[in-house]
Coordinates of C-alpha atoms and ligand atoms in Angstrom, one line a residue:
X110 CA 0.0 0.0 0.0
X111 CA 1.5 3.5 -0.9
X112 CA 1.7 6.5 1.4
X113 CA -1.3 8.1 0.3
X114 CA -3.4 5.2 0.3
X115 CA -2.2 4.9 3.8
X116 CA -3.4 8.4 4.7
X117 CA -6.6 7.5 3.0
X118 CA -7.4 4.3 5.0
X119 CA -6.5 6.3 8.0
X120 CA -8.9 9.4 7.0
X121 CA -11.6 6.5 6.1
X122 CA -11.3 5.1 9.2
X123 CA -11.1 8.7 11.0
X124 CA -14.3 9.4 9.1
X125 CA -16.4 6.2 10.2
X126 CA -15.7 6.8 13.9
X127 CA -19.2 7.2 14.8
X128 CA -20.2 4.5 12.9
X129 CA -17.3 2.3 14.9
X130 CA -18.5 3.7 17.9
X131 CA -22.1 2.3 17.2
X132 CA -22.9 -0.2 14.6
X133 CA -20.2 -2.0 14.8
X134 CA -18.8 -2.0 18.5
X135 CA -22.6 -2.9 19.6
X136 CA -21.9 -6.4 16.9
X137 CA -18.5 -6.5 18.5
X138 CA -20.4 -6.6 22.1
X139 CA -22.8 -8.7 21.5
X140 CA -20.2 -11.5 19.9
X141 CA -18.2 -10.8 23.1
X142 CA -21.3 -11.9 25.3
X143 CA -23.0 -14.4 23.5
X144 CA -19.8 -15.9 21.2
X145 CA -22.6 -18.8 20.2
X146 CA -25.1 -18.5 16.9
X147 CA -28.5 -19.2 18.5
X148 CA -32.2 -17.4 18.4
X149 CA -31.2 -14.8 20.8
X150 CA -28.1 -14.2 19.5
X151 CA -29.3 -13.3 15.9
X152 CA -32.7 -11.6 17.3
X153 CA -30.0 -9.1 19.0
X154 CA -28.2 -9.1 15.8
X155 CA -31.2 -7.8 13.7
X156 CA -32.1 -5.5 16.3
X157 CA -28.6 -3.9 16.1
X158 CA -28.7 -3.9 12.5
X159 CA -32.1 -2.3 12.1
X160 CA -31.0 0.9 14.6
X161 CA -28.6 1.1 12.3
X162 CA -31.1 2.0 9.3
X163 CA -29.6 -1.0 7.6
X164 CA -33.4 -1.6 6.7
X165 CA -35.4 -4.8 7.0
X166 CA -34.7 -6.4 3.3
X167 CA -31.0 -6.3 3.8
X168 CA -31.0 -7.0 7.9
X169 CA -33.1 -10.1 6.8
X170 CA -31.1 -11.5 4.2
X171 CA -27.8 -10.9 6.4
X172 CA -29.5 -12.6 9.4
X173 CA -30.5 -15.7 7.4
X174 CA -27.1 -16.4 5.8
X175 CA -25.7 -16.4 9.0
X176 CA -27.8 -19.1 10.7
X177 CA -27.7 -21.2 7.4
X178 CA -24.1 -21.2 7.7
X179 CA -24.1 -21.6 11.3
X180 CA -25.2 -24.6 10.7
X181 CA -22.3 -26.4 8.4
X182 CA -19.3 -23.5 9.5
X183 CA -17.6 -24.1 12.9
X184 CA -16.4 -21.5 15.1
X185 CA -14.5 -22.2 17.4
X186 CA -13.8 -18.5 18.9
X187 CA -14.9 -15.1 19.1
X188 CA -12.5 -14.3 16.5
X189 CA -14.0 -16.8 13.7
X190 CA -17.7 -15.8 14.8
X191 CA -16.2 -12.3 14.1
X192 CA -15.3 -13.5 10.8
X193 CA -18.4 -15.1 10.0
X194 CA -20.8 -12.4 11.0
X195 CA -18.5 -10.2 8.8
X196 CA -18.3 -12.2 5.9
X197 CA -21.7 -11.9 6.0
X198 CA -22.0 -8.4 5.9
X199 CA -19.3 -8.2 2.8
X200 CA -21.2 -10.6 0.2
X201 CA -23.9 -7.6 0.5
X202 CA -21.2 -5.6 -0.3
X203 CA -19.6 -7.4 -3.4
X204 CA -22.7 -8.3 -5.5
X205 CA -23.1 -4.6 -6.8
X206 CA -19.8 -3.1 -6.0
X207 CA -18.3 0.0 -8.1
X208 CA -16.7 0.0 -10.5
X209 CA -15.1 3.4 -10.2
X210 CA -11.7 2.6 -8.7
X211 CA -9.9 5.0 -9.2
X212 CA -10.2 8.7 -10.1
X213 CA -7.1 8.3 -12.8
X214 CA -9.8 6.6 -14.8
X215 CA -9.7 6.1 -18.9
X216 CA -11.1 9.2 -20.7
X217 CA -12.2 7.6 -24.2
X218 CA -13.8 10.6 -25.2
X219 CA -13.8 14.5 -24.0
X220 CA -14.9 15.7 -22.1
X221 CA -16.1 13.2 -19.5
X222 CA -19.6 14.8 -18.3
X223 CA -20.6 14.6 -14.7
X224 CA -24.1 15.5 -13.5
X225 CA -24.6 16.1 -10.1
X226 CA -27.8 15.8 -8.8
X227 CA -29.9 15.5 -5.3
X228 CA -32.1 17.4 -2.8
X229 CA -31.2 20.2 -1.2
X230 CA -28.0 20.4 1.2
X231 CA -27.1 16.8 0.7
X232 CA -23.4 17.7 0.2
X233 CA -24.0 18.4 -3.7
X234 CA -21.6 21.3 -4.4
X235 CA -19.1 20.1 -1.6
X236 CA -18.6 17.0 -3.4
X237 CA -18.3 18.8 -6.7
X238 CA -15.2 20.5 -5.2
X239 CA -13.5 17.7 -3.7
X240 CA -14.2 15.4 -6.5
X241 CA -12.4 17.9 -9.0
X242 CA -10.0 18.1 -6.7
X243 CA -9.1 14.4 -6.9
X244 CA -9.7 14.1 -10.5
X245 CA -7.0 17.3 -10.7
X246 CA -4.1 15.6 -8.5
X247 CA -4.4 12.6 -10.7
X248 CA -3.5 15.0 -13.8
X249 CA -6.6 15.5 -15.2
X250 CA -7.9 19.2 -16.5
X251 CA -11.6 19.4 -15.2
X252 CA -14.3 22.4 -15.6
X253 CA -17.0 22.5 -13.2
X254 CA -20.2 24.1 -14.7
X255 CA -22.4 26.5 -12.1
X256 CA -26.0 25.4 -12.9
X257 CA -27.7 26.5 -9.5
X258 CA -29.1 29.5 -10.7
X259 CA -31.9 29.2 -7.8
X260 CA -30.3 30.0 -4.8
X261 CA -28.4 33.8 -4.6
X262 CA -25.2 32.6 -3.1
X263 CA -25.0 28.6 -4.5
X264 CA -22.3 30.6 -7.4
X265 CA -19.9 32.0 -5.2
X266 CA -19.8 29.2 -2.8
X267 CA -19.2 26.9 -6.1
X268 CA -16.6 29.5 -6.8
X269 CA -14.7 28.7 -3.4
X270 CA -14.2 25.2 -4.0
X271 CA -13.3 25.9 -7.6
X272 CA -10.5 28.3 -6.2
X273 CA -9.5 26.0 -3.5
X274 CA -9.7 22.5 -5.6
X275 CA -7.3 24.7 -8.6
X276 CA -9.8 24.3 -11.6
X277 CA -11.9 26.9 -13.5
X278 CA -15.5 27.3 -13.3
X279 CA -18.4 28.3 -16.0
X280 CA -20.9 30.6 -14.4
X281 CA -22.8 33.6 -15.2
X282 CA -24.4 35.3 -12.3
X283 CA -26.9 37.2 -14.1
X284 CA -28.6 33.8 -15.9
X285 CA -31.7 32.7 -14.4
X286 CA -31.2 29.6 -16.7
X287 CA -29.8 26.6 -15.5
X288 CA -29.2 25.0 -19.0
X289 CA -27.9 27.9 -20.7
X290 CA -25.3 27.6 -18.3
X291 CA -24.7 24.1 -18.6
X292 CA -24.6 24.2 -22.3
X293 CA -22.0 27.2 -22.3
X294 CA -19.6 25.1 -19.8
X295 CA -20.0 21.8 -22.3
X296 CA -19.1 24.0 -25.4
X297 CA -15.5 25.8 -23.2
X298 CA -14.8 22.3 -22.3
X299 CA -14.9 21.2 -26.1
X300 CA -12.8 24.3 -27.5
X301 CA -10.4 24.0 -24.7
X302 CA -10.2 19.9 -24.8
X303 CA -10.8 19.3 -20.8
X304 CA -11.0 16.4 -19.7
X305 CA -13.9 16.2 -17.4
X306 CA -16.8 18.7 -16.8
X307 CA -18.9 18.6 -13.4
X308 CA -22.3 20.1 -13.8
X309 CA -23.8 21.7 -10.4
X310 CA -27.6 21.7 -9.9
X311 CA -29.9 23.1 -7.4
X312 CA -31.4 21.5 -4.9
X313 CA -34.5 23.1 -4.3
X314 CA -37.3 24.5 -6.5
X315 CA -40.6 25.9 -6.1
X316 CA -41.4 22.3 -5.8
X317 CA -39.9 18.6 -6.9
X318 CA -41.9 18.6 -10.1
X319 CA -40.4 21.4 -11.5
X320 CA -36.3 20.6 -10.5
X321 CA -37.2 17.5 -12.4
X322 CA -38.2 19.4 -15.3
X323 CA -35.6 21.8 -15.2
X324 CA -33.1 18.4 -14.5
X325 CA -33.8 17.5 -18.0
X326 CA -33.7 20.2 -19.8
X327 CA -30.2 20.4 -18.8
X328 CA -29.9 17.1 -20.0
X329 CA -32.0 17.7 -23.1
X330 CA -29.4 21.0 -23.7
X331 CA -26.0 20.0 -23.2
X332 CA -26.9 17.0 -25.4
X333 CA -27.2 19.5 -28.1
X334 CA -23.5 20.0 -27.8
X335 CA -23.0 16.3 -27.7
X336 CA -25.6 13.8 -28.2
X337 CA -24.4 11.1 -25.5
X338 CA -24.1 13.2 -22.6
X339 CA -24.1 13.2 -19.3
X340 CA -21.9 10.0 -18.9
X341 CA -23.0 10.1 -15.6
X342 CA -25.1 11.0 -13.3
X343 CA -24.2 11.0 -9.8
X344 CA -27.3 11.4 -7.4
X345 CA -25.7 13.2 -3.4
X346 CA -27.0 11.0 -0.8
X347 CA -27.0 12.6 2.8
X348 CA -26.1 9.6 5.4
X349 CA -27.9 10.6 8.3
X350 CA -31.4 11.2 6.5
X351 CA -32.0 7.5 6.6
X352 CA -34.5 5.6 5.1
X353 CA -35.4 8.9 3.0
X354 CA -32.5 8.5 1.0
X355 CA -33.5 5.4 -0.9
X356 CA -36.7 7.5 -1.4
X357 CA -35.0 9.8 -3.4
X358 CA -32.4 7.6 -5.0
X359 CA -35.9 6.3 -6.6
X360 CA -37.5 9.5 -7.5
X361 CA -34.3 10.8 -9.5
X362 CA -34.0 7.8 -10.9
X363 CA -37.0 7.7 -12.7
X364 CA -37.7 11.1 -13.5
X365 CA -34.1 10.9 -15.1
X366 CA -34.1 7.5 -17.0
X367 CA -30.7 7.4 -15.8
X368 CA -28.7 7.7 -12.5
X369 CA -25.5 5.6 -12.4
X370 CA -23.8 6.4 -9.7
X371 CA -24.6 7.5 -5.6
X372 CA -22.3 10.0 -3.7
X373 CA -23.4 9.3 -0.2
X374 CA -22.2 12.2 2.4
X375 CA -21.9 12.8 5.6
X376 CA -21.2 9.2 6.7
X377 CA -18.8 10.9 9.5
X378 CA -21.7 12.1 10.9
X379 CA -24.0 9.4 11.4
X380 CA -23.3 5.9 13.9
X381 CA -25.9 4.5 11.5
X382 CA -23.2 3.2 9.0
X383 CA -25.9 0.8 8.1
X384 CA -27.5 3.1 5.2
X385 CA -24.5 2.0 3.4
X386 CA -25.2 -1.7 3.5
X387 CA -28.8 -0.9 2.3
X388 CA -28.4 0.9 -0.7
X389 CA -25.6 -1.0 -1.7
X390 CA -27.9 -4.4 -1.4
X391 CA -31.2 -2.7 -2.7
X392 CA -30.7 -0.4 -5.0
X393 CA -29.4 -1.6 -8.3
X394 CA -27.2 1.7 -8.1
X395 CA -23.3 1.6 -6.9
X396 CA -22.3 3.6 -4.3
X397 CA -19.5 5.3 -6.0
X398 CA -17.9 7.9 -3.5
X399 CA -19.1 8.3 0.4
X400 CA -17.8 11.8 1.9
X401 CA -16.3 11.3 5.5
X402 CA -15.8 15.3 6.1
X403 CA -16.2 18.5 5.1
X404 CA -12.9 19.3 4.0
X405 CA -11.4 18.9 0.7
X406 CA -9.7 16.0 0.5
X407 CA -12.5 14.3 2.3
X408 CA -14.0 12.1 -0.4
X409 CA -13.0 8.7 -0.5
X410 CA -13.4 6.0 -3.5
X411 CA -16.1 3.4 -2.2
X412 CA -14.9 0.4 -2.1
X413 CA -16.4 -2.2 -0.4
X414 CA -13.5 -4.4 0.9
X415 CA -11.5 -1.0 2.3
X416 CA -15.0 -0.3 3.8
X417 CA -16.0 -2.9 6.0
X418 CA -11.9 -3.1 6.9
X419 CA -11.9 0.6 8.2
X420 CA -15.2 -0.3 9.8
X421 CA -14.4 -4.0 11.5
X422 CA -9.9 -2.8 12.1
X423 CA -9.5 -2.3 15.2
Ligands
GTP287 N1 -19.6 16.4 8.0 C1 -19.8 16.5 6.7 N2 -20.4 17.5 6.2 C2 -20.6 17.6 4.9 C3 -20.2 16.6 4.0 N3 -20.5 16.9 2.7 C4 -21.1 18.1 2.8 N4 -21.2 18.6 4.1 C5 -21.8 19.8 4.6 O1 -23.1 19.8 4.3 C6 -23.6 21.2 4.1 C7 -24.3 21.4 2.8 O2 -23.4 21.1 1.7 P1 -23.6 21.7 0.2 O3 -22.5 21.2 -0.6 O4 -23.8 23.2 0.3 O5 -25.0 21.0 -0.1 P2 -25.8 21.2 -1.5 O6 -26.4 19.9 -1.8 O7 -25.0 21.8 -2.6 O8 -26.9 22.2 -1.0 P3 -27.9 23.1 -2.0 O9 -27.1 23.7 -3.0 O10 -28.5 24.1 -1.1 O11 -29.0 22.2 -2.5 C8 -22.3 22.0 4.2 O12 -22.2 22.6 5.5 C9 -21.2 21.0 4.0 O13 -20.0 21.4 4.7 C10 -19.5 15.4 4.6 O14 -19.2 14.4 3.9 N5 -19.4 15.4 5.9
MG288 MG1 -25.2 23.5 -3.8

C-alpha cells in the first residue's frame, strides 16, 4: 500500500468513527457476550442492525445467511464468529460493488460529463469540489459548470471550492437559466479539450416537479453540444437522512431515466453506517464515492473491501 493510500485508509477510518463507535462496536459486544449462533443471538443481531437504518430487506437477508451457515461452519472462537458475522455483511457488499476505482480513470472521449444531482444540502456542491480536486491531482484538466441558478449565493460558494480545488468554473451570475449555463460550460470544455466537466444543480425549487423538469432540460441541452451526454449522473445522498435517501435515490432515478452512480455524504456524521449496506444491497445503483468530512480532501473511492476493513480494524 503507498503512502497516500495509507493516509486515505486512516482518513476513512477517522471518518467512520461514529459508525465504529455504534454499529459495529454494539456487533463486537454482543459477539463478546454471546460468542454462540443461537435465536437470541441473531434476534439481537437484527435488532442492532435495524438501529442502524440497515433496513429490513437487507438485515433479513444478512441474518438468514448467518444461521444457514451456522449450521455447516464451525467457530471455534470469538474471533472466527467475528469473521463469519462479517463475511456476511461483505457478500452484500460485493454483489453490486463499483466499479469506479480509481479517479485516474480512462477518458475515451472528451470531455467526461458529470451531472450532479440531489435534494437540497445533501453535500451536492461540496462533493463537486472535492471530486475535481481528486480528479485534478491525478492530472486531469476538469471544468466545473455553475447550474444552481436558484439560490443567490450557490455561485460563489461553487466558486470557493473551484479556487480551493485549482480548476476553472463556467458561471454567469446574471442567468436565471440553469441549462444555458450548462450548455455554455460543455461548449468551453470542447474548445479547450478538458478532460472532465462537473455540472452543479440546485437543490430546491418551487417544488420537486419542476427541478425535475428543469433536471432535463439540462440534459435535453447539453446534449445538443454532444448527443451522448451526461456520462454520468451522480445522485448526493445525505447519510444521516435515513430511510429517506433510498426515497430519493428512486424518485431521481426515474424522472431521469438514468442515474449511475450515488455519492453518499456525511457518513462521518452518522453511527448509522448501516444506510450504506442498504443501498448497496437494494438499489441496483453503486455507491460510487461516500464523503467522511467537510474538508477537501474528504471524499474517498467506495470500495467495499476497504470499507468494511476501516469499519471492523481495530
Ligand atoms: N460532516 C460532513 N459535512 C458535509 C459533507 N458533505 C457536505 N457537508 C456539509 O453539508 C452542508 C451542505 O453542503 P452543500 O455542498 O452546500 O450542499 P448542496 O447539496 O450543494 O446544497 P444546496 O445547493 O442548497 O442544494 C455544508 O455545510 C457542507 O460542509 C460530509 O461528507 N461530511
Ligand atoms: Mg449546492
Amino acid at each position: 500500500m503507498s503512502f497516500l493510500d495509507k493516509i486515505g485508509f486512516t482518513k476513512l477510518k477517522e471518518g467512520l468513527s461514529r459508525t465504529k463507535g455504534g454499529l459495529i462496536d454494539k456487533v463486537s459486544r454482543l459477539i463478546n457476550s454471546k460468542a454462540k449462533i443461537d435465536d437470541e443471538f441473531l434476534s439481537e443481531l437484527e435488532e442492532i442492525f435495524l438501529l442502524s437504518d440497515m433496513g429490513f430487506d437487507t438485515s433479513e437477508k444478512i441474518i438468514s445467511n448467518i444461521k444457514e451457515r451456522a449450521k455447516t461452519d464451525k467457530y471455534e472462537n470469538e474471533k472466527e464468529l467475528n469473521k463469519l458475522v462479517t463475511d456476511e455483511i461483505k457478500k452484500v457488499f460485493s454483489e453490486s460493488a463499483s466499479e469506479f476505482k480509481t479517479f485516474d480513470f480512462n477518458i475515451t472521449k472528451k470531455p467526461y460529463v458529470i451531472m450532479i444531482v440531489g435534494v437540497n444540502g445533501v453535500g451536492k456542491t461540496t462533493s463537486i469540489g472535492k471530486l475535481a480536486y481528486n480528479f485534478k491531482k491525478t492530472g486531469k484538466t476538469v471544468l466545473i459548470g455553475s447550474a444552481d441558478t436558484f439560490r443567490a449565493a450557490a455561485n460563489e460558494q461553487l466558486e470557493i471550492w473551484a479556487n480551493k480545488a485549482g480548476v476553472e468554473i463556467i458561471q454567469n451570475p446574471h442567468s436565471t437559466d440553469p441549462a444555458a449555463v450548462a450548455f455554455d460550460t460543455v461548449k468551453a470544455a470542447v474548445s479547450r479539450n478538458t478532460d472532465v466537466v462537473i455540472v452543479d444543480t440546485a437543490g430546491r425549487l418551487h417544488n420537486k416537479l419542476h427541478l425535475m423538469e428543469e433536471l432535463k432540460k439540462i440534459q435535453r441541452v447539453m446534449q445538443k453540444v454532444i448527443p451522448d451526454i451526461p456520462n454520468e449522473i451522480f445522485i448526493v445522498i445525505d447519510a444521516t437522512t435515513g430511510q429517506n435517501g433510498l426515497n430519493q435515490v428512486k424518485e431521481f432515478s426515474n424522472a431521469l431515466g438514468k442515474v449511475t452512480g450515488i455519492i453518499l455524504t456525511k457518513l462521518d456524521g452518522t453511527a448509522k453506517g448501516g444506510i450504506v449496506i442498504k443501498i448497496n444491497n437494494e438499489m441496483k445503483i453503486p455507491v460510487r464515492f461516500i464523503g467522511v468530512g467537510e474538508q477537501i480532501d474528504d471524499l474517498q473511492i467506495f470500495e467495499s473491501e476497504e470499507f468494511i476493513k476501516a469499519l471492523f480494524e481495530k
